[in-house]
PDB file of C-alpha atoms in Angstrom:
ATOM      1  CA  UNK A   1       0.082   0.451   0.196  1.00  0.00           C
ATOM      2  CA  UNK A   2       1.214   3.311  -0.768  1.00  0.00           C
ATOM      3  CA  UNK A   3       1.477   5.596   2.142  1.00  0.00           C
ATOM      4  CA  UNK A   4       1.317   9.715   1.416  1.00  0.00           C
ATOM      5  CA  UNK A   5       3.969  11.026  -1.923  1.00  0.00           C
ATOM      6  CA  UNK A   6       5.203  14.510  -2.226  1.00  0.00           C
ATOM      7  CA  UNK A   7       7.346  16.322  -5.599  1.00  0.00           C
ATOM      8  CA  UNK A   8       9.439  17.577  -6.021  1.00  0.00           C
ATOM      9  CA  UNK A   9      11.401  16.038  -3.442  1.00  0.00           C
ATOM     10  CA  UNK A  10      14.577  19.729  -3.528  1.00  0.00           C
ATOM     11  CA  UNK A  11      13.538  22.957  -4.794  1.00  0.00           C
ATOM     12  CA  UNK A  12      15.522  26.629  -5.968  1.00  0.00           C
ATOM     13  CA  UNK A  13      13.585  29.722  -6.411  1.00  0.00           C
ATOM     14  CA  UNK A  14      13.962  33.140  -6.900  1.00  0.00           C
ATOM     15  CA  UNK A  15      11.679  35.657  -4.756  1.00  0.00           C
ATOM     16  CA  UNK A  16       8.583  37.007  -6.922  1.00  0.00           C
ATOM     17  CA  UNK A  17       8.218  33.358  -8.611  1.00  0.00           C
ATOM     18  CA  UNK A  18       5.758  31.174  -8.906  1.00  0.00           C
ATOM     19  CA  UNK A  19       5.526  26.823  -6.676  1.00  0.00           C
ATOM     20  CA  UNK A  20       3.588  24.623  -6.869  1.00  0.00           C
ATOM     21  CA  UNK A  21       3.790  21.558  -5.703  1.00  0.00           C
ATOM     22  CA  UNK A  22       2.085  18.828  -5.617  1.00  0.00           C
ATOM     23  CA  UNK A  23       1.185  15.284  -3.190  1.00  0.00           C
ATOM     24  CA  UNK A  24      -0.346  12.021  -3.515  1.00  0.00           C
ATOM     25  CA  UNK A  25      -2.712  10.771  -1.084  1.00  0.00           C
ATOM     26  CA  UNK A  26      -2.569   7.182   1.453  1.00  0.00           C
ATOM     27  CA  UNK A  27      -4.696   4.971  -1.180  1.00  0.00           C
ATOM     28  CA  UNK A  28      -7.979   5.067   0.354  1.00  0.00           C
ATOM     29  CA  UNK A  29      -7.434   9.340   1.641  1.00  0.00           C
ATOM     30  CA  UNK A  30     -10.124  11.156  -0.044  1.00  0.00           C
ATOM     31  CA  UNK A  31      -9.051  14.290   2.073  1.00  0.00           C
ATOM     32  CA  UNK A  32      -5.457  15.936   1.788  1.00  0.00           C
ATOM     33  CA  UNK A  33      -4.619  18.855   4.107  1.00  0.00           C
ATOM     34  CA  UNK A  34      -0.346  21.009   3.692  1.00  0.00           C
ATOM     35  CA  UNK A  35       1.723  22.583   6.125  1.00  0.00           C
ATOM     36  CA  UNK A  36       5.005  24.568   6.636  1.00  0.00           C
ATOM     37  CA  UNK A  37       7.553  23.828   8.274  1.00  0.00           C
ATOM     38  CA  UNK A  38       9.851  26.634   9.294  1.00  0.00           C
ATOM     39  CA  UNK A  39      13.456  25.678  10.243  1.00  0.00           C
ATOM     40  CA  UNK A  40      13.337  24.326  13.778  1.00  0.00           C
ATOM     41  CA  UNK A  41       9.938  24.921  14.144  1.00  0.00           C
ATOM     42  CA  UNK A  42       6.890  22.859  14.362  1.00  0.00           C
ATOM     43  CA  UNK A  43       3.990  22.312  11.138  1.00  0.00           C
ATOM     44  CA  UNK A  44       2.230  24.613  10.675  1.00  0.00           C
ATOM     45  CA  UNK A  45      -1.521  24.278   8.903  1.00  0.00           C
ATOM     46  CA  UNK A  46      -1.944  25.848   5.962  1.00  0.00           C
ATOM     47  CA  UNK A  47      -5.121  24.993   4.052  1.00  0.00           C
ATOM     48  CA  UNK A  48      -7.001  21.537   4.165  1.00  0.00           C
ATOM     49  CA  UNK A  49      -8.746  19.495   0.175  1.00  0.00           C
ATOM     50  CA  UNK A  50     -12.078  18.092   0.799  1.00  0.00           C
ATOM     51  CA  UNK A  51     -14.743  16.688  -2.401  1.00  0.00           C
ATOM     52  CA  UNK A  52     -12.073  19.345  -4.352  1.00  0.00           C
ATOM     53  CA  UNK A  53     -13.054  22.500  -2.013  1.00  0.00           C
ATOM     54  CA  UNK A  54     -10.669  24.261   0.348  1.00  0.00           C
ATOM     55  CA  UNK A  55     -12.508  22.756   3.641  1.00  0.00           C
ATOM     56  CA  UNK A  56     -10.284  24.802   6.261  1.00  0.00           C
ATOM     57  CA  UNK A  57      -7.059  27.421   5.810  1.00  0.00           C
ATOM     58  CA  UNK A  58      -4.608  28.172   8.396  1.00  0.00           C
ATOM     59  CA  UNK A  59      -2.603  31.943   8.587  1.00  0.00           C
ATOM     60  CA  UNK A  60      -1.570  32.230   5.620  1.00  0.00           C
ATOM     61  CA  UNK A  61      -2.303  34.966   2.807  1.00  0.00           C
ATOM     62  CA  UNK A  62      -3.427  34.587   0.090  1.00  0.00           C
ATOM     63  CA  UNK A  63      -0.026  33.919  -2.670  1.00  0.00           C
ATOM     64  CA  UNK A  64      -0.562  30.008  -1.237  1.00  0.00           C
ATOM     65  CA  UNK A  65      -3.768  28.990  -3.124  1.00  0.00           C
ATOM     66  CA  UNK A  66      -4.146  25.524  -3.656  1.00  0.00           C
ATOM     67  CA  UNK A  67      -6.472  22.471  -5.827  1.00  0.00           C
ATOM     68  CA  UNK A  68      -7.832  18.882  -5.306  1.00  0.00           C
ATOM     69  CA  UNK A  69      -8.343  16.881  -8.047  1.00  0.00           C
ATOM     70  CA  UNK A  70     -11.874  13.747  -8.865  1.00  0.00           C
ATOM     71  CA  UNK A  71      -8.124  11.641  -7.742  1.00  0.00           C
ATOM     72  CA  UNK A  72      -7.933  13.453  -4.521  1.00  0.00           C
ATOM     73  CA  UNK A  73      -4.500  14.573  -5.393  1.00  0.00           C
ATOM     74  CA  UNK A  74      -3.243  17.724  -5.117  1.00  0.00           C
ATOM     75  CA  UNK A  75      -1.340  20.775  -5.349  1.00  0.00           C
ATOM     76  CA  UNK A  76      -0.053  24.107  -3.392  1.00  0.00           C
ATOM     77  CA  UNK A  77       0.848  26.541  -5.371  1.00  0.00           C
ATOM     78  CA  UNK A  78       2.121  30.046  -3.450  1.00  0.00           C
ATOM     79  CA  UNK A  79       2.867  32.901  -5.961  1.00  0.00           C
ATOM     80  CA  UNK A  80       5.498  36.077  -5.638  1.00  0.00           C
ATOM     81  CA  UNK A  81       8.442  34.400  -3.475  1.00  0.00           C
ATOM     82  CA  UNK A  82       9.345  35.492  -0.559  1.00  0.00           C
ATOM     83  CA  UNK A  83      12.323  34.106   1.414  1.00  0.00           C
ATOM     84  CA  UNK A  84      10.357  33.248   4.092  1.00  0.00           C
ATOM     85  CA  UNK A  85       8.452  31.408   1.732  1.00  0.00           C
ATOM     86  CA  UNK A  86      11.700  29.276   2.549  1.00  0.00           C
ATOM     87  CA  UNK A  87      10.191  25.872   4.013  1.00  0.00           C
ATOM     88  CA  UNK A  88       9.820  22.187   3.845  1.00  0.00           C
ATOM     89  CA  UNK A  89       5.979  22.044   2.330  1.00  0.00           C
ATOM     90  CA  UNK A  90       4.255  18.347   4.350  1.00  0.00           C
ATOM     91  CA  UNK A  91       1.315  17.708   2.518  1.00  0.00           C
ATOM     92  CA  UNK A  92      -1.393  14.852   4.357  1.00  0.00           C
ATOM     93  CA  UNK A  93      -4.113  12.677   3.049  1.00  0.00           C
ATOM     94  CA  UNK A  94      -6.861  11.334   6.180  1.00  0.00           C
ATOM     95  CA  UNK A  95     -10.136  10.047   5.215  1.00  0.00           C
ATOM     96  CA  UNK A  96     -11.873   6.769   4.214  1.00  0.00           C
ATOM     97  CA  UNK A  97      -8.796   4.622   5.195  1.00  0.00           C
ATOM     98  CA  UNK A  98      -9.040   0.834   3.093  1.00  0.00           C
ATOM     99  CA  UNK A  99      -6.033  -1.267   4.565  1.00  0.00           C
ATOM    100  CA  UNK A 100      -4.954  -2.278   7.958  1.00  0.00           C
ATOM    101  CA  UNK A 101      -3.843   0.908  10.615  1.00  0.00           C
ATOM    102  CA  UNK A 102      -1.003  -0.773  13.304  1.00  0.00           C
ATOM    103  CA  UNK A 103      -2.530   1.756  16.241  1.00  0.00           C
ATOM    104  CA  UNK A 104      -6.694   1.732  14.712  1.00  0.00           C
ATOM    105  CA  UNK A 105      -7.026  -1.008  17.299  1.00  0.00           C
ATOM    106  CA  UNK A 106      -4.423  -0.117  19.638  1.00  0.00           C
ATOM    107  CA  UNK A 107      -5.544   3.550  20.841  1.00  0.00           C
ATOM    108  CA  UNK A 108      -9.220   2.163  20.002  1.00  0.00           C
ATOM    109  CA  UNK A 109      -9.943   5.354  18.659  1.00  0.00           C
ATOM    110  CA  UNK A 110     -10.272   6.110  14.786  1.00  0.00           C
ATOM    111  CA  UNK A 111      -8.617   5.595  11.705  1.00  0.00           C
ATOM    112  CA  UNK A 112      -9.184   9.230  10.142  1.00  0.00           C
ATOM    113  CA  UNK A 113      -6.043  10.213  10.981  1.00  0.00           C
ATOM    114  CA  UNK A 114      -3.579  12.660   9.080  1.00  0.00           C
ATOM    115  CA  UNK A 115      -0.583  10.410   7.664  1.00  0.00           C
ATOM    116  CA  UNK A 116       2.727  12.533   6.491  1.00  0.00           C
ATOM    117  CA  UNK A 117       3.944  12.501   3.332  1.00  0.00           C
ATOM    118  CA  UNK A 118       8.227  13.333   2.209  1.00  0.00           C
ATOM    119  CA  UNK A 119       7.957  16.481   2.209  1.00  0.00           C
ATOM    120  CA  UNK A 120       9.702  19.440   0.104  1.00  0.00           C
ATOM    121  CA  UNK A 121      11.575  20.943   0.669  1.00  0.00           C
ATOM    122  CA  UNK A 122      11.655  24.830  -1.010  1.00  0.00           C
ATOM    123  CA  UNK A 123      15.156  27.450  -0.671  1.00  0.00           C
ATOM    124  CA  UNK A 124      13.821  30.813  -2.306  1.00  0.00           C
ATOM    125  CA  UNK A 125      16.821  32.874  -3.297  1.00  0.00           C
TER     126      UNK A 125
ATOM    127  CA  UNK B   1      -8.013  28.338  20.001  1.00  0.00           C
ATOM    128  CA  UNK B   2      -6.651  25.024  20.673  1.00  0.00           C
ATOM    129  CA  UNK B   3      -2.451  25.590  21.520  1.00  0.00           C
ATOM    130  CA  UNK B   4       0.391  22.880  22.701  1.00  0.00           C
ATOM    131  CA  UNK B   5       3.140  23.658  24.463  1.00  0.00           C
ATOM    132  CA  UNK B   6       6.736  21.092  24.267  1.00  0.00           C
ATOM    133  CA  UNK B   7       8.731  22.596  28.327  1.00  0.00           C
ATOM    134  CA  UNK B   8      11.792  21.156  26.419  1.00  0.00           C
ATOM    135  CA  UNK B   9      13.045  21.786  23.248  1.00  0.00           C
ATOM    136  CA  UNK B  10      16.059  19.368  24.005  1.00  0.00           C
ATOM    137  CA  UNK B  11      16.071  16.115  25.594  1.00  0.00           C
ATOM    138  CA  UNK B  12      18.993  14.053  26.167  1.00  0.00           C
ATOM    139  CA  UNK B  13      19.465  10.812  28.338  1.00  0.00           C
ATOM    140  CA  UNK B  14      21.585   7.716  28.236  1.00  0.00           C
ATOM    141  CA  UNK B  15      20.643   4.737  26.750  1.00  0.00           C
ATOM    142  CA  UNK B  16      18.919   2.237  28.058  1.00  0.00           C
ATOM    143  CA  UNK B  17      17.300   4.781  30.203  1.00  0.00           C
ATOM    144  CA  UNK B  18      13.338   6.107  30.605  1.00  0.00           C
ATOM    145  CA  UNK B  19      12.304   8.854  27.892  1.00  0.00           C
ATOM    146  CA  UNK B  20      10.391  11.035  28.789  1.00  0.00           C
ATOM    147  CA  UNK B  21       8.631  13.871  26.628  1.00  0.00           C
ATOM    148  CA  UNK B  22       6.439  16.646  27.479  1.00  0.00           C
ATOM    149  CA  UNK B  23       3.455  17.800  26.236  1.00  0.00           C
ATOM    150  CA  UNK B  24       1.432  20.105  27.727  1.00  0.00           C
ATOM    151  CA  UNK B  25      -2.492  21.142  25.549  1.00  0.00           C
ATOM    152  CA  UNK B  26      -5.634  23.990  25.433  1.00  0.00           C
ATOM    153  CA  UNK B  27      -8.316  23.021  24.164  1.00  0.00           C
ATOM    154  CA  UNK B  28     -12.306  24.406  24.619  1.00  0.00           C
ATOM    155  CA  UNK B  29     -13.757  21.345  23.798  1.00  0.00           C
ATOM    156  CA  UNK B  30     -12.249  17.523  24.253  1.00  0.00           C
ATOM    157  CA  UNK B  31      -9.141  17.593  22.384  1.00  0.00           C
ATOM    158  CA  UNK B  32      -6.927  15.373  19.232  1.00  0.00           C
ATOM    159  CA  UNK B  33      -3.643  14.364  21.032  1.00  0.00           C
ATOM    160  CA  UNK B  34      -1.072  13.032  18.260  1.00  0.00           C
ATOM    161  CA  UNK B  35       3.045  12.495  18.857  1.00  0.00           C
ATOM    162  CA  UNK B  36       4.495  11.983  15.948  1.00  0.00           C
ATOM    163  CA  UNK B  37       7.950  11.939  15.551  1.00  0.00           C
ATOM    164  CA  UNK B  38      10.087  13.384  12.768  1.00  0.00           C
ATOM    165  CA  UNK B  39      13.748  12.551  11.407  1.00  0.00           C
ATOM    166  CA  UNK B  40      16.305  13.977   8.974  1.00  0.00           C
ATOM    167  CA  UNK B  41      14.974  15.302   6.613  1.00  0.00           C
ATOM    168  CA  UNK B  42      12.360  13.097   6.160  1.00  0.00           C
ATOM    169  CA  UNK B  43       8.590  14.276   7.341  1.00  0.00           C
ATOM    170  CA  UNK B  44       6.299  13.723  10.305  1.00  0.00           C
ATOM    171  CA  UNK B  45       5.277   9.721  11.094  1.00  0.00           C
ATOM    172  CA  UNK B  46       2.754   8.757  13.443  1.00  0.00           C
ATOM    173  CA  UNK B  47       3.701   7.465  17.389  1.00  0.00           C
ATOM    174  CA  UNK B  48       0.292   6.924  18.679  1.00  0.00           C
ATOM    175  CA  UNK B  49      -3.079   8.916  19.156  1.00  0.00           C
ATOM    176  CA  UNK B  50      -5.700   9.281  21.744  1.00  0.00           C
ATOM    177  CA  UNK B  51      -9.381   9.982  20.612  1.00  0.00           C
ATOM    178  CA  UNK B  52     -11.259  10.002  23.255  1.00  0.00           C
ATOM    179  CA  UNK B  53     -10.979   5.822  23.599  1.00  0.00           C
ATOM    180  CA  UNK B  54      -8.745   4.643  27.112  1.00  0.00           C
ATOM    181  CA  UNK B  55      -6.381   7.761  28.421  1.00  0.00           C
ATOM    182  CA  UNK B  56      -2.691   5.595  27.996  1.00  0.00           C
ATOM    183  CA  UNK B  57      -2.667   4.920  24.887  1.00  0.00           C
ATOM    184  CA  UNK B  58       0.547   2.427  23.704  1.00  0.00           C
ATOM    185  CA  UNK B  59       1.929   3.584  20.045  1.00  0.00           C
ATOM    186  CA  UNK B  60       4.213   1.891  17.528  1.00  0.00           C
ATOM    187  CA  UNK B  61       8.559   1.548  18.889  1.00  0.00           C
ATOM    188  CA  UNK B  62       6.726   1.189  22.252  1.00  0.00           C
ATOM    189  CA  UNK B  63       6.367   4.324  23.281  1.00  0.00           C
ATOM    190  CA  UNK B  64       3.473   5.010  25.049  1.00  0.00           C
ATOM    191  CA  UNK B  65       1.670   8.286  26.572  1.00  0.00           C
ATOM    192  CA  UNK B  66      -1.321   8.540  29.130  1.00  0.00           C
ATOM    193  CA  UNK B  67      -3.791  11.401  28.722  1.00  0.00           C
ATOM    194  CA  UNK B  68      -4.219  13.632  31.741  1.00  0.00           C
ATOM    195  CA  UNK B  69      -7.171  16.048  31.710  1.00  0.00           C
ATOM    196  CA  UNK B  70      -6.909  17.628  35.464  1.00  0.00           C
ATOM    197  CA  UNK B  71      -3.389  18.292  34.143  1.00  0.00           C
ATOM    198  CA  UNK B  72      -3.973  18.687  30.649  1.00  0.00           C
ATOM    199  CA  UNK B  73      -1.200  16.512  29.888  1.00  0.00           C
ATOM    200  CA  UNK B  74      -0.298  13.991  27.069  1.00  0.00           C
ATOM    201  CA  UNK B  75       3.228  12.989  28.279  1.00  0.00           C
ATOM    202  CA  UNK B  76       5.158  11.119  25.610  1.00  0.00           C
ATOM    203  CA  UNK B  77       7.801   7.650  27.344  1.00  0.00           C
ATOM    204  CA  UNK B  78       9.031   4.532  27.029  1.00  0.00           C
ATOM    205  CA  UNK B  79      10.493   2.821  29.319  1.00  0.00           C
ATOM    206  CA  UNK B  80      13.974   2.506  27.715  1.00  0.00           C
ATOM    207  CA  UNK B  81      15.449   4.685  25.098  1.00  0.00           C
ATOM    208  CA  UNK B  82      17.256   2.894  21.743  1.00  0.00           C
ATOM    209  CA  UNK B  83      19.853   4.442  20.103  1.00  0.00           C
ATOM    210  CA  UNK B  84      17.245   4.651  17.441  1.00  0.00           C
ATOM    211  CA  UNK B  85      14.906   7.075  19.515  1.00  0.00           C
ATOM    212  CA  UNK B  86      17.346  10.161  18.779  1.00  0.00           C
ATOM    213  CA  UNK B  87      14.880  12.124  16.132  1.00  0.00           C
ATOM    214  CA  UNK B  88      13.063  15.210  16.602  1.00  0.00           C
ATOM    215  CA  UNK B  89       9.228  14.555  18.774  1.00  0.00           C
ATOM    216  CA  UNK B  90       5.550  16.439  17.984  1.00  0.00           C
ATOM    217  CA  UNK B  91       3.050  16.794  20.108  1.00  0.00           C
ATOM    218  CA  UNK B  92      -0.186  17.897  18.880  1.00  0.00           C
ATOM    219  CA  UNK B  93      -3.651  18.996  18.884  1.00  0.00           C
ATOM    220  CA  UNK B  94      -7.158  18.726  17.011  1.00  0.00           C
ATOM    221  CA  UNK B  95     -10.998  19.568  17.564  1.00  0.00           C
ATOM    222  CA  UNK B  96     -11.145  16.080  15.694  1.00  0.00           C
ATOM    223  CA  UNK B  97      -9.553  13.299  13.810  1.00  0.00           C
ATOM    224  CA  UNK B  98      -8.915  14.762  10.145  1.00  0.00           C
ATOM    225  CA  UNK B  99      -9.041  17.708  11.867  1.00  0.00           C
ATOM    226  CA  UNK B 100      -6.528  20.117  11.353  1.00  0.00           C
ATOM    227  CA  UNK B 101      -3.369  19.468  13.310  1.00  0.00           C
ATOM    228  CA  UNK B 102      -1.889  22.499  15.697  1.00  0.00           C
ATOM    229  CA  UNK B 103       1.003  21.902  16.672  1.00  0.00           C
ATOM    230  CA  UNK B 104       3.895  21.843  19.138  1.00  0.00           C
ATOM    231  CA  UNK B 105       7.235  23.038  18.613  1.00  0.00           C
ATOM    232  CA  UNK B 106       8.777  20.119  19.286  1.00  0.00           C
ATOM    233  CA  UNK B 107      11.382  18.309  20.826  1.00  0.00           C
ATOM    234  CA  UNK B 108      14.553  17.113  20.276  1.00  0.00           C
ATOM    235  CA  UNK B 109      15.648  13.563  21.409  1.00  0.00           C
ATOM    236  CA  UNK B 110      19.356  12.727  22.048  1.00  0.00           C
ATOM    237  CA  UNK B 111      20.153   9.111  22.865  1.00  0.00           C
ATOM    238  CA  UNK B 112      24.164   9.093  24.889  1.00  0.00           C
ATOM    239  CA  UNK B 113      26.340   5.670  23.870  1.00  0.00           C
TER     240      UNK B 113
END
C-alpha cells in the first residue's frame, strides 16, 4: 500500500517566482492537508481540501492557494515567493482508510488520522 | 482556540534510560491528541494518538502516552531508550481526527551511548 507521496523532493526558486508542489494521498484517503515547517519549528497548517474544495484554512496569505483533483491528489501553489517561504512543505492525507492501521486497535479510536508524506524542501534565494 | 506546549526543546537521555517528553495542551473542547516523530530530512511518522478512548495509549516502537485531563497533559514515555529513538518529536492537537493539527514546537531527543 503506497503511502503519501510528494513531488518534487527539493526545489530552488528566486524571489518573486511562483511554485507548484504536488501530493498524492494514501490509497483510500479523500482529504489532503498542507503544512509549512520552517527550520527548527513545528509544522503550521496552511489549508485542507476535501471533495475538491478548501475546507479549512490557516493563517496564510492569499499567495498560498491550492487545488484538489477528482482522484484526490492535490497541488499547493505559492505566488510571488518571499525569502521567508523557504521551508519544508508537508502534505498529509486522511479520510476513509482501507487496510490495516497498526494504531487503530491500540488506541481504540478512529482511523481518520493524518498520515504525512516526506515533504518538499523549498529554498527561495 | 487550541495550543500545544512542549517543555524542553532538547532532551538527552542515556541508552536504556527512561524517556519522558512533555506535552501540555489547551483546548476549548475535548481534544484529540497525537505524537509524531520526525527523523532528519524526513516527514512525520505517527507514534500514537488519543481519541477519547483509553487514557493510556500505546504506540509503535515501545512508546506510550497518558492523557490526564486534570493536568491538561499528554506526556510521551518509553521505559528504555534506544539509539534509534534519536529524532525530533512533535505533540499535536485537533478538534477531531482528520481536522487541522496544531503542533508544538518540538523536542529534539538525543540518546547518549
